[in-house]
Short mmCIF file of C-alpha atoms in Angstrom, two decimals:
data_model
loop_
_atom_site.label_atom_id
_atom_site.label_comp_id
_atom_site.label_asym_id
_atom_site.label_seq_id
_atom_site.Cartn_x
_atom_site.Cartn_y
_atom_site.Cartn_z
CA MET A 1 2.27 25.05 5.22
CA THR A 2 -0.64 23.42 3.36
CA ILE A 3 0.41 21.16 0.45
CA PRO A 4 -1.94 21.55 -2.58
CA ILE A 5 -3.06 18.50 -4.46
CA HIS A 6 -4.58 19.32 -7.82
CA CYS A 7 -6.60 16.50 -9.43
CA LEU A 8 -6.78 16.99 -13.13
CA GLY A 9 -8.85 14.56 -15.21
CA ASP A 10 -12.11 13.62 -16.92
CA SER A 11 -15.37 12.49 -15.53
CA VAL A 12 -13.69 9.89 -13.36
CA THR A 13 -12.04 12.79 -11.44
CA ALA A 14 -15.02 15.18 -11.76
CA ALA A 15 -17.52 12.47 -10.49
CA GLY A 16 -20.41 14.58 -11.65
CA GLY A 17 -23.65 13.29 -10.37
CA GLN A 18 -22.09 12.11 -7.11
CA PRO A 19 -22.54 13.93 -3.86
CA GLU A 20 -19.51 16.10 -3.09
CA ASN A 21 -18.54 13.95 -0.12
CA GLY A 22 -18.74 10.77 -2.27
CA ARG A 23 -16.26 11.84 -4.86
CA TRP A 24 -12.80 10.31 -4.76
CA THR A 25 -11.15 13.66 -4.45
CA ALA A 26 -13.26 14.36 -1.35
CA CYS A 27 -12.42 11.00 0.06
CA LEU A 28 -8.68 11.68 -0.58
CA GLN A 29 -9.07 14.92 1.45
CA TRP A 30 -10.77 13.11 4.19
CA LEU A 31 -8.05 10.53 4.43
CA LEU A 32 -5.31 13.10 4.37
CA ASP A 33 -7.08 15.07 7.18
CA GLU A 34 -7.29 11.97 9.17
CA TRP A 35 -3.47 11.49 8.78
CA ARG A 36 -2.59 15.12 9.38
CA PRO A 37 -5.26 17.77 9.60
CA ASP A 38 -4.73 20.76 7.31
CA ALA A 39 -1.61 19.41 5.88
CA CYS A 40 -3.02 19.15 2.43
CA ALA A 41 -5.71 20.78 0.32
CA VAL A 42 -7.26 18.70 -2.43
CA TYR A 43 -8.66 20.59 -5.57
CA ASN A 44 -10.95 18.74 -7.97
CA ASN A 45 -10.09 19.93 -11.57
CA GLY A 46 -11.98 17.16 -13.34
CA VAL A 47 -14.23 17.95 -16.26
CA GLY A 48 -16.46 15.26 -17.75
CA GLY A 49 -15.76 14.35 -21.38
CA ASP A 50 -12.24 15.89 -21.33
CA THR A 51 -9.32 14.41 -23.13
CA THR A 52 -5.68 15.11 -22.50
CA ALA A 53 -5.71 17.77 -25.17
CA MET A 54 -8.45 19.64 -23.30
CA GLY A 55 -6.56 19.08 -20.06
CA MET A 56 -3.54 20.68 -21.59
CA GLU A 57 -5.52 23.72 -22.38
CA ARG A 58 -6.98 23.78 -18.87
CA MET A 59 -3.52 23.70 -17.35
CA LYS A 60 -2.59 26.89 -19.17
CA ARG A 61 -5.59 28.69 -17.62
CA GLU A 62 -5.56 27.32 -14.12
CA GLU A 63 -3.01 27.90 -11.46
CA ILE A 64 -1.79 24.47 -10.88
CA ASP A 65 1.16 25.20 -8.82
CA ALA A 66 3.68 23.52 -6.70
CA GLY A 67 2.55 20.49 -4.71
CA PHE A 68 1.21 17.42 -6.37
CA THR A 69 -0.93 17.12 -9.48
CA ILE A 70 -2.79 13.84 -9.91
CA ILE A 71 -3.31 13.40 -13.68
CA GLU A 72 -6.14 10.94 -14.81
CA PHE A 73 -7.19 10.72 -18.47
CA GLY A 74 -7.57 8.02 -21.14
CA PHE A 75 -11.16 6.82 -21.45
CA ASN A 76 -12.16 9.76 -23.61
CA ASP A 77 -8.83 9.91 -25.52
CA ALA A 78 -9.22 6.22 -26.62
CA ALA A 79 -12.95 6.54 -27.56
CA CYS A 80 -14.22 7.17 -31.12
CA ARG A 81 -17.17 9.39 -31.59
CA PRO A 82 -20.02 7.62 -33.49
CA PHE A 83 -19.18 9.44 -36.65
CA ALA A 84 -15.43 9.18 -36.39
CA LEU A 85 -13.09 6.48 -37.75
CA LYS A 86 -10.20 7.30 -35.34
CA PRO A 87 -9.87 7.81 -31.49
CA ARG A 88 -10.52 11.36 -30.19
CA VAL A 89 -6.79 11.50 -29.21
CA ALA A 90 -4.22 9.28 -31.00
CA ILE A 91 -2.20 7.21 -28.54
CA ASP A 92 1.10 8.99 -29.45
CA GLU A 93 -0.47 12.42 -28.92
CA TYR A 94 -2.06 11.06 -25.61
CA ALA A 95 1.43 10.15 -24.35
CA ALA A 96 2.95 13.35 -25.47
CA ASN A 97 0.14 15.30 -23.68
CA LEU A 98 0.68 13.29 -20.54
CA THR A 99 4.42 13.84 -20.67
CA ALA A 100 3.89 17.63 -21.30
CA MET A 101 1.58 17.81 -18.29
CA GLY A 102 4.12 16.09 -16.04
CA GLN A 103 6.93 18.39 -17.23
CA GLN A 104 4.72 21.49 -16.70
CA VAL A 105 3.97 20.45 -13.24
CA ARG A 106 7.60 19.95 -12.46
CA ALA A 107 8.56 23.23 -14.05
CA ARG A 108 6.17 24.82 -11.43
CA GLY A 109 7.93 23.07 -8.74
CA GLY A 110 5.41 20.32 -8.26
CA GLU A 111 5.25 16.57 -8.63
CA PRO A 112 3.03 14.76 -11.06
CA VAL A 113 1.26 11.44 -10.02
CA TYR A 114 -0.39 9.50 -12.81
CA VAL A 115 -3.63 7.44 -12.43
CA ILE A 116 -4.16 4.32 -14.50
CA ASN A 117 -7.91 3.97 -15.22
CA HIS A 118 -9.52 0.68 -14.14
CA ALA A 119 -9.95 -1.96 -16.84
CA VAL A 120 -13.02 -1.64 -18.93
CA ASN A 121 -14.47 -5.06 -19.55
CA PHE A 122 -17.91 -5.49 -21.10
CA ALA A 123 -19.54 -8.91 -21.52
CA THR A 124 -20.63 -8.03 -24.98
CA GLU A 125 -19.18 -5.00 -26.74
CA PRO A 126 -19.69 -3.83 -30.25
CA ASP A 127 -16.74 -2.54 -32.20
CA GLN A 128 -16.21 1.20 -32.29
CA PRO A 129 -16.49 2.99 -35.63
CA ASP A 130 -12.75 2.27 -36.19
CA GLY A 131 -13.44 -1.51 -35.92
CA GLU A 132 -11.66 -2.02 -32.61
CA ARG A 133 -13.13 -2.86 -29.19
CA TYR A 134 -13.05 -0.01 -26.69
CA THR A 135 -11.83 -2.40 -24.09
CA ASP A 136 -8.69 -3.29 -25.96
CA LYS A 137 -7.92 0.33 -26.81
CA CYS A 138 -8.35 1.46 -23.25
CA ALA A 139 -5.80 -1.19 -22.15
CA ARG A 140 -3.33 0.16 -24.69
CA TRP A 141 -3.80 3.79 -23.60
CA ALA A 142 -3.40 2.66 -19.93
CA GLU A 143 -0.09 1.01 -20.84
CA ARG A 144 1.11 4.22 -22.49
CA CYS A 145 0.29 6.08 -19.27
CA ARG A 146 2.46 3.53 -17.36
CA THR A 147 5.32 4.04 -19.86
CA VAL A 148 4.99 7.94 -19.56
CA ALA A 149 5.14 7.63 -15.69
CA ASP A 150 8.08 5.34 -15.86
CA ASP A 151 9.98 7.62 -18.34
CA LEU A 152 9.45 10.56 -15.98
CA GLY A 153 10.21 8.73 -12.85
CA ALA A 154 6.79 9.71 -11.56
CA PRO A 155 4.59 7.57 -9.32
CA ILE A 156 1.48 5.86 -10.50
#
């Protein structure tokens, strides 16, 4: 039996502009095939620019079934659009969306796995329209992802 691994996320997961065999999802498939050929099938469900709110909508449409679902979001959620004075997805809504995704995966008989995005660190960084540094906000969103995973007993 082949175990499905669905990778749900934003541009970090989608890796648009990268050759197919250079995307982390393809590398994961290659490593799993080296370990045990044909044991797992990795599906890249990443969409550049997506937030957790958009990911929630995509989960309703796509068949993300039993197996594992790797959930990677946060950079777009924390970001402010140039004309906005608040993040695209508030931190509490972000956490609620991540929790709902994990619960939905489990309801389908699968296991969620959360990805913490790498730290953003700019040498010089202007404030976003809300007056905060993007780096600082991304760190808070990442910490909330850790809390959601801990609360659900899900791996990071």
